[in-house]
Coordinates of C-alpha atoms in Angstrom, one line a residue:
M1 CA -16.5 -61.7 29.3
T2 CA -19.3 -59.4 28.2
N3 CA -18.9 -56.8 25.5
D4 CA -19.2 -54.0 28.0
L5 CA -16.6 -55.4 30.3
L6 CA -14.3 -56.1 27.4
K7 CA -14.7 -52.5 26.2
R8 CA -13.9 -51.2 29.7
V9 CA -10.8 -53.3 30.0
L10 CA -9.6 -52.2 26.5
A11 CA -10.3 -48.6 27.3
I12 CA -8.3 -48.8 30.6
A13 CA -5.4 -50.6 28.8
C14 CA -5.3 -47.9 26.1
L15 CA -5.5 -45.1 28.6
T16 CA -2.7 -46.7 30.6
L17 CA -0.5 -47.0 27.6
M18 CA -1.1 -43.4 26.6
L19 CA -0.4 -42.0 30.1
A20 CA 2.5 -44.2 31.1
P21 CA 5.2 -42.1 29.4
A22 CA 3.9 -38.9 31.1
I23 CA 3.7 -40.6 34.5
F24 CA 7.2 -42.0 34.2
A25 CA 8.7 -38.8 32.8
Q26 CA 7.5 -36.9 35.9
T27 CA 9.4 -39.3 38.2
K28 CA 12.8 -38.6 36.5
S29 CA 14.7 -35.7 38.0
D30 CA 16.9 -33.4 36.0
T31 CA 20.4 -33.5 37.3
T32 CA 22.2 -32.3 34.1
P33 CA 23.5 -28.8 34.2
P34 CA 23.0 -26.4 31.3
E35 CA 25.7 -26.0 28.7
I36 CA 26.9 -22.4 28.2
W37 CA 29.7 -20.7 26.2
I38 CA 30.8 -17.1 25.7
I39 CA 31.0 -16.5 21.9
T40 CA 32.2 -12.9 22.0
P41 CA 34.4 -11.4 23.1
T42 CA 37.0 -14.0 22.5
D43 CA 39.7 -15.1 25.0
G44 CA 42.6 -12.7 24.9
S45 CA 40.8 -9.9 23.1
T46 CA 40.7 -6.2 24.0
V47 CA 37.5 -4.5 25.0
S48 CA 36.6 -0.9 25.8
G49 CA 33.6 1.2 26.7
K50 CA 30.4 -0.7 26.1
A51 CA 31.2 -4.3 25.3
K52 CA 28.7 -6.7 23.8
I53 CA 28.9 -10.1 25.3
I54 CA 27.2 -12.9 23.2
F55 CA 26.7 -16.3 24.7
Y56 CA 25.1 -19.6 23.7
S57 CA 23.4 -22.1 26.0
F58 CA 21.4 -25.3 25.9
D59 CA 19.3 -27.2 28.4
L60 CA 16.6 -29.8 27.6
G61 CA 14.5 -28.7 30.7
G62 CA 14.7 -25.0 30.0
I63 CA 16.7 -22.1 31.3
D64 CA 15.6 -20.1 34.3
R65 CA 18.2 -17.2 34.2
Y66 CA 21.7 -16.2 33.2
E67 CA 24.4 -14.4 35.2
L68 CA 27.5 -12.5 34.1
Y69 CA 30.6 -12.5 36.4
V70 CA 33.5 -10.1 35.8
D71 CA 36.6 -10.8 37.9
G72 CA 34.4 -13.2 40.1
E73 CA 31.8 -10.6 40.9
L74 CA 28.2 -10.8 39.8
K75 CA 27.5 -7.9 37.4
Q76 CA 24.2 -8.8 35.6
T77 CA 21.3 -11.2 35.8
L78 CA 19.3 -11.9 32.7
L79 CA 16.0 -13.4 31.7
P80 CA 16.0 -16.8 30.0
T81 CA 15.1 -15.2 26.6
A82 CA 18.4 -13.2 26.5
R83 CA 21.3 -14.3 24.3
N84 CA 23.5 -11.3 24.7
M85 CA 24.2 -8.5 27.1
Y86 CA 26.2 -5.3 27.3
F87 CA 28.7 -4.5 29.9
V88 CA 30.1 -1.0 30.3
W89 CA 33.7 -0.8 31.4
S90 CA 34.7 2.1 33.5
S91 CA 37.8 4.1 32.6
R92 CA 39.6 2.9 35.8
E93 CA 39.2 -0.8 35.1
T94 CA 42.3 -1.3 33.1
G95 CA 44.3 -4.5 32.7
P96 CA 43.2 -8.1 32.3
H97 CA 39.7 -9.2 33.4
T98 CA 38.0 -12.6 33.6
L99 CA 34.5 -13.3 32.4
I100 CA 32.2 -16.2 33.0
C101 CA 28.5 -16.7 32.4
R102 CA 26.3 -19.0 34.4
A103 CA 23.1 -20.6 33.3
Y104 CA 20.5 -21.8 35.8
D105 CA 18.0 -24.3 34.6
R106 CA 14.4 -24.8 36.0
A107 CA 15.6 -27.8 38.1
G108 CA 18.2 -25.7 39.9
N109 CA 21.3 -27.0 38.1
I110 CA 24.0 -24.5 37.3
G111 CA 26.2 -24.5 34.2
T112 CA 29.3 -22.4 34.0
S113 CA 31.0 -21.2 30.8
P114 CA 34.7 -21.6 30.4
Q115 CA 36.5 -18.6 31.8
I116 CA 37.9 -16.1 29.3
T117 CA 40.3 -13.3 29.9
V118 CA 39.9 -9.9 28.1
Y119 CA 42.1 -6.8 28.3
R120 CA 41.0 -3.3 28.9

């Protein structure tokens, strides 16, 4: 084998070793939904007026958006940079209410927080 041929073979081998992880990483599909939890308000707490809702989420592939559901109805959609939101309760919405947050990742997986109940 000549020096030029040996250099080319070594260059191709090195390039293959460097690019292999990126090539194989692209063939994996993300099927894991994001994790999401409501931090405040806490389950069983009383809320009134303008309530701040703080949540935490995690996803290795990145978050696309968040949603807030009150009593099963979509109330807000947020950008992936958000970590809290405000929800204004009307005076006629008394009694217990359920809250959940959903996180959508970039692969289309959906994570749903545990449901909490708050009182108004």
